[in-house]
Short mmCIF file of C-alpha atoms (C1' of nucleotides) in Angstrom, two decimals:
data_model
loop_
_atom_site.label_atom_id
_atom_site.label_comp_id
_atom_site.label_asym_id
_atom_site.label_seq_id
_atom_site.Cartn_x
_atom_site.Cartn_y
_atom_site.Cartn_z
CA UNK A 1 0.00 0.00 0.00
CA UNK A 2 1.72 3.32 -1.07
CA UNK A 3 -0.94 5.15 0.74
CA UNK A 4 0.74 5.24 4.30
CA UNK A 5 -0.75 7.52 7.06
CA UNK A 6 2.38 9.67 6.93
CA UNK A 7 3.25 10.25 3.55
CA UNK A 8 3.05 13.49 1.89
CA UNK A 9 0.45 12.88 0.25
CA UNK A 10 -1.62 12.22 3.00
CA UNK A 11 -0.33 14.72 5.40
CA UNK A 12 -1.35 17.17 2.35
CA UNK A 13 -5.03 15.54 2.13
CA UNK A 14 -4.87 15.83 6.13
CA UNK A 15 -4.13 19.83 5.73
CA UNK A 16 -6.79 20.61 2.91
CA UNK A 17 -9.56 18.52 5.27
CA UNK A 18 -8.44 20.53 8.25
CA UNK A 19 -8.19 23.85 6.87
CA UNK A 20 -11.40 23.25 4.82
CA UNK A 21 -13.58 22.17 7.68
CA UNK A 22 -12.81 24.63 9.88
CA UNK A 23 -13.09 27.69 7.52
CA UNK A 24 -16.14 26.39 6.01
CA UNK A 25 -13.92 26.17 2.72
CA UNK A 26 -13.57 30.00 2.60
CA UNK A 27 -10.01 30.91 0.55
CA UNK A 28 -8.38 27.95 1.41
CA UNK A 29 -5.17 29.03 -0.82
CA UNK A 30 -2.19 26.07 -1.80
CA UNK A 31 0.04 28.12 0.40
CA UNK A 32 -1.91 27.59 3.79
CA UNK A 33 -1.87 24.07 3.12
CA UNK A 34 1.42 22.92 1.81
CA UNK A 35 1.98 24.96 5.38
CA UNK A 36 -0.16 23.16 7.36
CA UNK A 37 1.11 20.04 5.85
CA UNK A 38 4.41 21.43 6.54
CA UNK A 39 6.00 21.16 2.87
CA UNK A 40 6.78 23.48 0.45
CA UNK A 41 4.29 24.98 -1.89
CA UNK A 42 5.60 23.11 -4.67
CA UNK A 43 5.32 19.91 -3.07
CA UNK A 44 1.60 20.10 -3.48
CA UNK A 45 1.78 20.85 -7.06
CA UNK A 46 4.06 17.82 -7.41
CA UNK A 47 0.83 15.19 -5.74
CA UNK A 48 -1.97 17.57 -7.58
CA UNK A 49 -1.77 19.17 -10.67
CA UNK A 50 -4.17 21.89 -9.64
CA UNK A 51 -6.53 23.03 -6.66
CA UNK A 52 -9.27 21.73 -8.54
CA UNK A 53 -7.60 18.27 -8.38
CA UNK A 54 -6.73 18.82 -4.77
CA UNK A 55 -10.17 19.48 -3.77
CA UNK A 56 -11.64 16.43 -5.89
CA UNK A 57 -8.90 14.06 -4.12
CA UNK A 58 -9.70 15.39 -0.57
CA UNK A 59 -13.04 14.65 -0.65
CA UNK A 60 -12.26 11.09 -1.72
CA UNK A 61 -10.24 11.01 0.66
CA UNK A 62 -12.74 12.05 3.34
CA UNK A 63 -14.90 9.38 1.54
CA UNK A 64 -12.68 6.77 2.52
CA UNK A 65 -12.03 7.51 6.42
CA UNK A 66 -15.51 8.07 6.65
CA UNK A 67 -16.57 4.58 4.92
CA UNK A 68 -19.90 6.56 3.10
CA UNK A 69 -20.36 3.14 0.86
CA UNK A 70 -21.28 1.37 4.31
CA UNK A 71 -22.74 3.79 5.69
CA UNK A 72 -25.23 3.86 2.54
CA UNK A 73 -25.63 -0.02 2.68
CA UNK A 74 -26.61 0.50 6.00
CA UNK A 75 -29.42 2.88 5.45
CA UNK A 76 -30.63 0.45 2.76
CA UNK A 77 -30.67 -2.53 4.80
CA UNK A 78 -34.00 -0.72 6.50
CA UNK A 79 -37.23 -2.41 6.01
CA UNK A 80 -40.33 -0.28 4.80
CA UNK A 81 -40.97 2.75 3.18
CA UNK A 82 -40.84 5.30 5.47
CA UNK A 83 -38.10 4.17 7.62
CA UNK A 84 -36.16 3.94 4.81
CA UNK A 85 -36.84 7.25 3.35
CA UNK A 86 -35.46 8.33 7.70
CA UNK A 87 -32.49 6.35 7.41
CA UNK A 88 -31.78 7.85 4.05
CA UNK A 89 -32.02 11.14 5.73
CA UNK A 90 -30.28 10.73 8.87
CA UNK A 91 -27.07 8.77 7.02
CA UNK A 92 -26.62 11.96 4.33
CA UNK A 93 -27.63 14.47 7.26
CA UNK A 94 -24.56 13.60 9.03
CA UNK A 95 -22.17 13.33 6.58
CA UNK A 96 -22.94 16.63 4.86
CA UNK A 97 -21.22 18.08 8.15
CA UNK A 98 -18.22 16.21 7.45
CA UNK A 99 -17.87 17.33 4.13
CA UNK A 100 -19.31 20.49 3.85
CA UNK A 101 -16.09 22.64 3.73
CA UNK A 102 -15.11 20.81 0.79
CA UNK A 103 -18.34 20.72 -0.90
CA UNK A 104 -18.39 24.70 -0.10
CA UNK A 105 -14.74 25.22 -1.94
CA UNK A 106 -15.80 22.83 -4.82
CA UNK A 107 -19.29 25.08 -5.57
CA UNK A 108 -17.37 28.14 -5.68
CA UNK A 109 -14.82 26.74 -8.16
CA UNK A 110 -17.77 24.76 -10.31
CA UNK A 111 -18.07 28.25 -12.51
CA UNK A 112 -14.58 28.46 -13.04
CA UNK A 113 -13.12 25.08 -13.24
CA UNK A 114 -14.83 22.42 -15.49
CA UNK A 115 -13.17 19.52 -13.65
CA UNK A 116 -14.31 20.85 -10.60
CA UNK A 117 -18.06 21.02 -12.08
CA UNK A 118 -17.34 17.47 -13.14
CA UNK A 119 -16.99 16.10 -10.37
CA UNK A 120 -19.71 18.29 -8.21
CA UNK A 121 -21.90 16.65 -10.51
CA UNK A 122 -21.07 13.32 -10.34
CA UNK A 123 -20.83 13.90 -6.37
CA UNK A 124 -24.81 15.03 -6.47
CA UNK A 125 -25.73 12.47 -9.06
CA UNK A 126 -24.25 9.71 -6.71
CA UNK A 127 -26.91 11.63 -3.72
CA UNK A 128 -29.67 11.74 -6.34
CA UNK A 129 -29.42 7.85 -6.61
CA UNK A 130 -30.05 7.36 -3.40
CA UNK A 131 -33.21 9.80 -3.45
CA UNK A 132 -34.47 7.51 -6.18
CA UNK A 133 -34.28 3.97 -3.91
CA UNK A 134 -35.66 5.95 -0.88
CA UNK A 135 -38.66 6.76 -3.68
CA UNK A 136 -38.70 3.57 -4.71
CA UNK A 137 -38.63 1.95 -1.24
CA UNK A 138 -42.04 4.53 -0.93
CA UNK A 139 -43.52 3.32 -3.99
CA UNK A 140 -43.16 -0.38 -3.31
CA UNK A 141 -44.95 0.57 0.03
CA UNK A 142 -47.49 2.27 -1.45
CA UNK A 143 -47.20 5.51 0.39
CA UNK A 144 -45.95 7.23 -2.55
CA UNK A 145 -48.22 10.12 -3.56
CA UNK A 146 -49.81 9.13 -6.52
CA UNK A 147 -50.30 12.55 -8.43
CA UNK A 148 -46.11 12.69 -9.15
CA UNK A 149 -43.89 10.67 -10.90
CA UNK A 150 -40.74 9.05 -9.56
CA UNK A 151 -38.56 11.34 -11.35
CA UNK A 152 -40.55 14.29 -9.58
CA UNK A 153 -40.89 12.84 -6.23
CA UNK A 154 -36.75 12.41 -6.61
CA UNK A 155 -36.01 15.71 -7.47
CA UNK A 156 -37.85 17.43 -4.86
CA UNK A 157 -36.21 14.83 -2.03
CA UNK A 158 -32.56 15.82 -3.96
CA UNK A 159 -33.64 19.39 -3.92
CA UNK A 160 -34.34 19.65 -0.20
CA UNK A 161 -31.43 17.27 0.82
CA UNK A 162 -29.30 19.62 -1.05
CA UNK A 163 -25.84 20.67 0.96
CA UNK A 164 -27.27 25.02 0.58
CA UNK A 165 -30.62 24.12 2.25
CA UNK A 166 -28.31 22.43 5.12
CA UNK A 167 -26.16 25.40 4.82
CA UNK A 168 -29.47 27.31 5.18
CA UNK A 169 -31.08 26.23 8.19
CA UNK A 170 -27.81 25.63 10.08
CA UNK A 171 -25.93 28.68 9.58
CA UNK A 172 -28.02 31.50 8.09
CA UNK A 173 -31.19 30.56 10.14
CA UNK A 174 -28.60 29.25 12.90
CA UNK A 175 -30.76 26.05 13.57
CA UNK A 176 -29.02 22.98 15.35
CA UNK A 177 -28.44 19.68 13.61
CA UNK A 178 -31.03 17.62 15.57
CA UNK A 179 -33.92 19.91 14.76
CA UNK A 180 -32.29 20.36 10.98
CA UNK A 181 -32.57 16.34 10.55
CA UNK A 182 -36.00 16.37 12.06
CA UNK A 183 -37.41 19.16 10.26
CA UNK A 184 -36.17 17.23 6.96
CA UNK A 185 -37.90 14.48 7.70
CA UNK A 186 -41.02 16.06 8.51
CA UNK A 187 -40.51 17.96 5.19
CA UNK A 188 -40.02 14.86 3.33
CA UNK A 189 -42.61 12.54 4.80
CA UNK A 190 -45.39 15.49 3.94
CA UNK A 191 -43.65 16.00 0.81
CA UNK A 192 -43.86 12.71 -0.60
CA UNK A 193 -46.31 10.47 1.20
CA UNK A 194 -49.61 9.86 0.83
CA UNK A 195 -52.29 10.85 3.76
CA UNK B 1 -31.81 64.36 -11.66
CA UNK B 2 -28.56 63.31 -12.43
CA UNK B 3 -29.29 59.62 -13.80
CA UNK B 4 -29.83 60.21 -17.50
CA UNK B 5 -30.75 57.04 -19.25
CA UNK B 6 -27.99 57.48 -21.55
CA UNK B 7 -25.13 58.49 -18.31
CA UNK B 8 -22.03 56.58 -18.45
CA UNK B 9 -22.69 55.19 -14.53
CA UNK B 10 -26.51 54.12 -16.00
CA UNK B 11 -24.66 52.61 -19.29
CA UNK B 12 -22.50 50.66 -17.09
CA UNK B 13 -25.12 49.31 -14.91
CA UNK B 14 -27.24 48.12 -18.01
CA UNK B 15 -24.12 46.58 -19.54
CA UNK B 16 -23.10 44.45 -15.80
CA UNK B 17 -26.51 43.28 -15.69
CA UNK B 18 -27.21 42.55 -19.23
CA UNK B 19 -24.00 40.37 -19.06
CA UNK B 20 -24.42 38.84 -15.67
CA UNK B 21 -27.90 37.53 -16.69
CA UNK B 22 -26.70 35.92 -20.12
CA UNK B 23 -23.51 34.47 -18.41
CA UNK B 24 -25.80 33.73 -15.56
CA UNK B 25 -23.34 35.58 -13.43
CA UNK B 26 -20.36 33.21 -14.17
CA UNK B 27 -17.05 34.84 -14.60
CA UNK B 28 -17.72 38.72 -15.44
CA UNK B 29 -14.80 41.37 -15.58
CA UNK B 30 -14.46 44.63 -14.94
CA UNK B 31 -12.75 44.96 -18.29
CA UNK B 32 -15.83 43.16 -19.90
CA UNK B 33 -18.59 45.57 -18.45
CA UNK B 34 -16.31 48.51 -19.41
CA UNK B 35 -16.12 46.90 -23.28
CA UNK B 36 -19.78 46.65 -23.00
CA UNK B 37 -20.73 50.11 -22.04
CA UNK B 38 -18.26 51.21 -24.39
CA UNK B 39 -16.14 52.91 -22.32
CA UNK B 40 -12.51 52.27 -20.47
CA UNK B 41 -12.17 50.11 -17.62
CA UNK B 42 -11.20 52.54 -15.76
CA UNK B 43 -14.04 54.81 -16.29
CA UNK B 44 -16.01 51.91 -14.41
CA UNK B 45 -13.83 52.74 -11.09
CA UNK B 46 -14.78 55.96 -11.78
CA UNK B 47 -18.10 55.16 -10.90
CA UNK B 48 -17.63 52.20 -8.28
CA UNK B 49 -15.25 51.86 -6.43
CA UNK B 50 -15.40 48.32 -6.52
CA UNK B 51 -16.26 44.83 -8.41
CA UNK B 52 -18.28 44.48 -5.22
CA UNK B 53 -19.97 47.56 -5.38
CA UNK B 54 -20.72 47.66 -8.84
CA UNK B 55 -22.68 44.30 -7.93
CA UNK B 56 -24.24 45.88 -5.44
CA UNK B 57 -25.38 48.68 -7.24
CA UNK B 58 -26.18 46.63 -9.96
CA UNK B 59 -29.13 44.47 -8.23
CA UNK B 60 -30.19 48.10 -6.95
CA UNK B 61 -30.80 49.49 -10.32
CA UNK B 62 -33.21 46.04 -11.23
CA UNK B 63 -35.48 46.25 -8.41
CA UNK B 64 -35.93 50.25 -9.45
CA UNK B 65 -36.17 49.20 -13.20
CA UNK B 66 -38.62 46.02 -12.20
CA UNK B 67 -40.81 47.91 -9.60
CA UNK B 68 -40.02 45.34 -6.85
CA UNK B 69 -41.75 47.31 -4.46
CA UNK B 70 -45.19 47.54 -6.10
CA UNK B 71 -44.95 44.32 -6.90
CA UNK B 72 -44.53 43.05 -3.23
CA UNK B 73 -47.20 45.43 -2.74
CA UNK B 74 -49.67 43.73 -5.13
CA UNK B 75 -49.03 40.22 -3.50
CA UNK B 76 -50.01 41.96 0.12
CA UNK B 77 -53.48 42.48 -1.40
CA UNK B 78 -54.55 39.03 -1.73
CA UNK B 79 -57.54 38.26 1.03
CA UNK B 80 -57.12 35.31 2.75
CA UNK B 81 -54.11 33.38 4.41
CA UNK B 82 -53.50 30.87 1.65
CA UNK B 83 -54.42 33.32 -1.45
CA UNK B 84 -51.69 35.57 0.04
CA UNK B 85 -49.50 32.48 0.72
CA UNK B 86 -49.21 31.89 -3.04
CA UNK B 87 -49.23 35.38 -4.26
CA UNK B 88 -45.82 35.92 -2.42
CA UNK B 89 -44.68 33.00 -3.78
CA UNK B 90 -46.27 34.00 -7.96
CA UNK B 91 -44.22 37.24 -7.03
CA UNK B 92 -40.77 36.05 -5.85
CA UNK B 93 -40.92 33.15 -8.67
CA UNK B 94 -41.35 35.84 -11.39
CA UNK B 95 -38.50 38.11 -9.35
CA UNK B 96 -35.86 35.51 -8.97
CA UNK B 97 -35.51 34.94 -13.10
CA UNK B 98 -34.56 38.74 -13.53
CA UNK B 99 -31.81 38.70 -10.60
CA UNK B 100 -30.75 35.40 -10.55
CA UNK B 101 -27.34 36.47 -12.36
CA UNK B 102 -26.40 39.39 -10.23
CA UNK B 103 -26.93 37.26 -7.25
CA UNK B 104 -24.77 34.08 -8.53
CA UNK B 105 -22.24 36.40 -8.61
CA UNK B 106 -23.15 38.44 -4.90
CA UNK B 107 -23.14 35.14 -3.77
CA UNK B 108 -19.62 34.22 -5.19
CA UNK B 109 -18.45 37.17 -3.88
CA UNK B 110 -19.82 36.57 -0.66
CA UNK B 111 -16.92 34.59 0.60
CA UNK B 112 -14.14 36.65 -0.14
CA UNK B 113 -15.70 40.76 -0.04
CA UNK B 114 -17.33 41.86 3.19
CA UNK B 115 -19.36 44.18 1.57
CA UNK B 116 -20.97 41.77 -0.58
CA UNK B 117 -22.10 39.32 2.53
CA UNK B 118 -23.54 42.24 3.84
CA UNK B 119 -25.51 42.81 0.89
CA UNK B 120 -26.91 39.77 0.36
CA UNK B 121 -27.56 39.66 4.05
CA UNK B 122 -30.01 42.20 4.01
CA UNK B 123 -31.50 41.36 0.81
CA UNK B 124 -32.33 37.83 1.95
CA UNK B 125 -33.57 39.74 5.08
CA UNK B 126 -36.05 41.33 3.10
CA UNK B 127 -36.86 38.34 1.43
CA UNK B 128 -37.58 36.68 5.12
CA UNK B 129 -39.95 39.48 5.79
CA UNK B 130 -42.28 38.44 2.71
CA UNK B 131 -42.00 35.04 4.16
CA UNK B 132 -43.20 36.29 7.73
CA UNK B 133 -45.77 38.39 6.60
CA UNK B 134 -47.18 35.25 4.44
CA UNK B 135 -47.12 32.98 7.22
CA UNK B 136 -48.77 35.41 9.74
CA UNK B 137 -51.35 36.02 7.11
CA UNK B 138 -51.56 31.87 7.45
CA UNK B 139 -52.10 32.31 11.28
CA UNK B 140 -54.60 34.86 11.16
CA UNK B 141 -56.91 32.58 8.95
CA UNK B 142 -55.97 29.66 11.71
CA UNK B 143 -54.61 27.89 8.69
CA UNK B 144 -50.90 27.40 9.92
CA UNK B 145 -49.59 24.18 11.45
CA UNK B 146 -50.00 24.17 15.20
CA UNK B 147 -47.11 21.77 16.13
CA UNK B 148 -44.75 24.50 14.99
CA UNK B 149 -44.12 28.26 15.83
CA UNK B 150 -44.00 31.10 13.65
CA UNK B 151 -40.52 31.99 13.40
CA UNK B 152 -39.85 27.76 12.39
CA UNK B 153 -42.26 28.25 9.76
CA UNK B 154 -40.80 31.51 8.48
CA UNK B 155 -37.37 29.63 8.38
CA UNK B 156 -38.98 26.86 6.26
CA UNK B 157 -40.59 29.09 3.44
CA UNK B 158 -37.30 30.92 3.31
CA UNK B 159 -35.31 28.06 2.59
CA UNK B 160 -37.96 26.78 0.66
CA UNK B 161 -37.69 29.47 -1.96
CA UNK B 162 -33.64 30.31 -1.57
CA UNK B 163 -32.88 31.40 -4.71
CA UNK B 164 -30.22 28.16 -4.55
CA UNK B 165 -33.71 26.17 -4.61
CA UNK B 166 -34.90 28.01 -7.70
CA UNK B 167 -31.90 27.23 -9.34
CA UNK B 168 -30.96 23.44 -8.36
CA UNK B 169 -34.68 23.03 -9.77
CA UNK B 170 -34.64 25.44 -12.80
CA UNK B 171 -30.59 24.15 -14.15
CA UNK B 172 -29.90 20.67 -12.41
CA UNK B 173 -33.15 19.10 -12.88
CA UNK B 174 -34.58 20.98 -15.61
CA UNK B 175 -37.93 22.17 -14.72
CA UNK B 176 -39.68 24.71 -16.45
CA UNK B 177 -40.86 27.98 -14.66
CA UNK B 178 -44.16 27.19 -14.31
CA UNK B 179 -43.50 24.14 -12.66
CA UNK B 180 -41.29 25.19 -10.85
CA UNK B 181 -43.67 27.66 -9.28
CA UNK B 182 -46.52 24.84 -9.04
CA UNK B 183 -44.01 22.74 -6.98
CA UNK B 184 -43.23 25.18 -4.58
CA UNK B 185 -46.48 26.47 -3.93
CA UNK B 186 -47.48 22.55 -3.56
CA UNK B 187 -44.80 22.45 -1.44
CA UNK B 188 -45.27 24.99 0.71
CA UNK B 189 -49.03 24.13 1.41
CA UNK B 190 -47.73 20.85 2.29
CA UNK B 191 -44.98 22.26 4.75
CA UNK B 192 -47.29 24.74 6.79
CA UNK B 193 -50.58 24.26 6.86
CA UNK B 194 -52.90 22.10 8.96
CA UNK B 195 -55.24 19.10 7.09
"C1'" DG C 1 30.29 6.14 -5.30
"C1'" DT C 2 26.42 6.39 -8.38
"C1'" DG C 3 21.67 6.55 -9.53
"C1'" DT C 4 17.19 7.60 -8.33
"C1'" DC C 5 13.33 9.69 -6.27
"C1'" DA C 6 11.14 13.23 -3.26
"C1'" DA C 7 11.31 17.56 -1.93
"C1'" DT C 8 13.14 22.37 -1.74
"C1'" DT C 9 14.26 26.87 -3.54
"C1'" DG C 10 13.66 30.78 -6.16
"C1'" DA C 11 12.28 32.80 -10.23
"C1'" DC C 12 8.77 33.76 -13.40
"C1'" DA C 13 4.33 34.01 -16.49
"C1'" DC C 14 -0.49 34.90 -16.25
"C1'" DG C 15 -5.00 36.86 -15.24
"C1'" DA C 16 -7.79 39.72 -12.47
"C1'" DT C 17 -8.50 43.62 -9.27
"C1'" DG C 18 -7.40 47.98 -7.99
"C1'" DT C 19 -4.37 52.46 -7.97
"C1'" DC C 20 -2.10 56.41 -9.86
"C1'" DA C 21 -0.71 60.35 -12.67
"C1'" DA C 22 -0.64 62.67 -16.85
"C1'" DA C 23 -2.93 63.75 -21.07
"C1'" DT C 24 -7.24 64.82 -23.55
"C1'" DA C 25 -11.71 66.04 -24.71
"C1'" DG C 26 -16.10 68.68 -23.95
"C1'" DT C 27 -18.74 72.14 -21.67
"C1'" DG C 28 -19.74 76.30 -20.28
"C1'" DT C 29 -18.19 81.33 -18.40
"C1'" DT C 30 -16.53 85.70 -18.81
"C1'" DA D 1 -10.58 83.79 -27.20
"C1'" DA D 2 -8.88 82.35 -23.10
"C1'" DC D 3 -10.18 80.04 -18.95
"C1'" DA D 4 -11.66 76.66 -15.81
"C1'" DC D 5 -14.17 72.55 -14.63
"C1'" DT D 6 -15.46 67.88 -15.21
"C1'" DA D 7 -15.56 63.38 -17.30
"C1'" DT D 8 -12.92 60.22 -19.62
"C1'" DT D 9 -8.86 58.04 -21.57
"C1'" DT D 10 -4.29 56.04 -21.57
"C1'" DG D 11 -0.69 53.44 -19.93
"C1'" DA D 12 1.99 52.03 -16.25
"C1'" DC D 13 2.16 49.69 -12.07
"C1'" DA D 14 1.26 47.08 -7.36
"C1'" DT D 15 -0.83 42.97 -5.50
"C1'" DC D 16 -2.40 38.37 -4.96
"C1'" DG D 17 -3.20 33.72 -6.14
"C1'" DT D 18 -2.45 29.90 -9.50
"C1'" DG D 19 0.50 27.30 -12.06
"C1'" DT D 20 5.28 26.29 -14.39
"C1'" DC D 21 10.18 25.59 -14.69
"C1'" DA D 22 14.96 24.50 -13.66
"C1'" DA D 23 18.58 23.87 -10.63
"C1'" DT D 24 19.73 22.02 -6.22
"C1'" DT D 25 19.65 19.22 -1.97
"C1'" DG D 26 19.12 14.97 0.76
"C1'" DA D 27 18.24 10.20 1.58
"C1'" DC D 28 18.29 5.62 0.55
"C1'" DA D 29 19.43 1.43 -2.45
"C1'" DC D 30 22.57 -1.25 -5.07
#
DNA sequence: GTGTCAATTGACACGATGTCAAATAGTGTT
DNA sequence: AACACTATTTGACATCGTGTCAATTGACAC
């Protein structure tokens, strides 16, 4: 395994996480974290060819400490509908916290940087997915509503799972994160159910 | 008065917002606003000091062209808690379209220009305020959820209708306006009222 | 020792914002 | 006509962050 817990590389992935996270991704520049890392600038250039790369890596890299795949299986291993569609929720609900200062630095570059915007989009299409087996989960219950489509019921779970409403409630409307997941599910279950 | 319609500062306003709608906000220079209004780039620091403040004073030259406050004005006129409900909402869906550019690129600058945070801040304010007033106009009809208070509500309209909403909606999913609109009014019923 | 690889060092190009000073209209005033 | 006043232009320059390049250092293997 070349990956070891001290190389350079991951020291640098370490220092983008930190400095990400804790300034909510705000003008995170190469300098601060070949610095925090405690290498020379250059030395980040020579592991990622750009920022944009940087940021993509990092938040694979958070993907793997974090194990998101079994978290994901997890949520999918509940039974029925509804609970589903909660487990769904709570599983993304707390990782969005984890990730969010990368996620923030990644929007910001998406108009500027089309590998950046690549990857955003993949990253959201990968959430979307899981929207459409929580609808599905719904359907196959029969609590789906039955005057949308999948396709609509989907995008209006992705839209209010979306990492800006969480930025929304939680910072500009300064709600805490128990009362954000609740609130989601509430919004959800009268979104999408029947009754 | 001193703004002519043909003044260099009203020129250069027309030409920012005429290229921050078709480039949806994404990317536009000083030197490119200048080219527009036919005039130097420096000629545009004449005028504002700053990218930041040309922004600024960009979105404040819409709502005077676009009559925002009339408008708002209109939508207070509707009788009756849910009539008034989905006025505001008819009347911020039509708004967003026209100022959706200038605030991609407020809300860019957001993270980096202290001026610009404060902007937004108190246009998203006023934005709350229309979402107050529609959910008091909820309570007074006794037609507002009882399991939540006022200011929770308020919070959950305004997200609701963040102009990130209109846009994951309008670009990543590809809804049309007018469903758009039909969704959100849908979904706000849904969110806050009783039954 | 000699290669090899990782990292450092310092310089530089580039694009964008913002500043500055001097030159140049254009407009009226007397 | 000469004058002043204002808006605008022109071109140079400082700054900051990204990204590139080339020469050098240091460590470890054979």
């Amino acid at each position: 395994m070349s990956r070891d817990v001290d190389d350079t590389r991951t020291r640098i992935l370490n220092a983008a996480w930190q400095l990400l996270e804790q300034g909510a991704g705000k003008g995170v520049r190469m300098a601060d974290v070949a610095a925090l890392a405690g290498v020379s600038r250059q030395a980040v250039y020579l592991h990622f060819p750009s920022r944009a790369e940087l940021l993509i890596e990092t938040t694979r890299h958070i993907d793997a400490m974090h194990d998101v795949a079994g978290r994901l299986a997890a949520s999918r291993a509940a039974t029925g509908g509804l609970a589903r569609l909660e487990a769904f929720i709570d599983t993304w609900s707390g990782y969005i916290p984890e990730v969010h200062g990368v996620c923030s630095a990644l929007l910001a570059m998406r108009d500027t940087d089309a590998a950046a915007a690549a990857a955003w989009h993949d990253r959201m299409a990968a959430v979307r997915e899981g929207c459409a087996a929580a609808v599905a989960a719904l359907s196959a219950d029969g609590m789906l509503r039955t005057d949308i489509d999948g396709d609509a019921a989907t995008d209006i779970l992705w839209t209010l799972l979306s990492v800006r409403n969480w930025e929304h409630l939680r910072q500009d409307c300064g709600w805490p994160q128990d009362r954000y997941v609740a609130a989601m599910k509430d919004l959800a279950r009268r979104a999408l159910t029947t009754d």
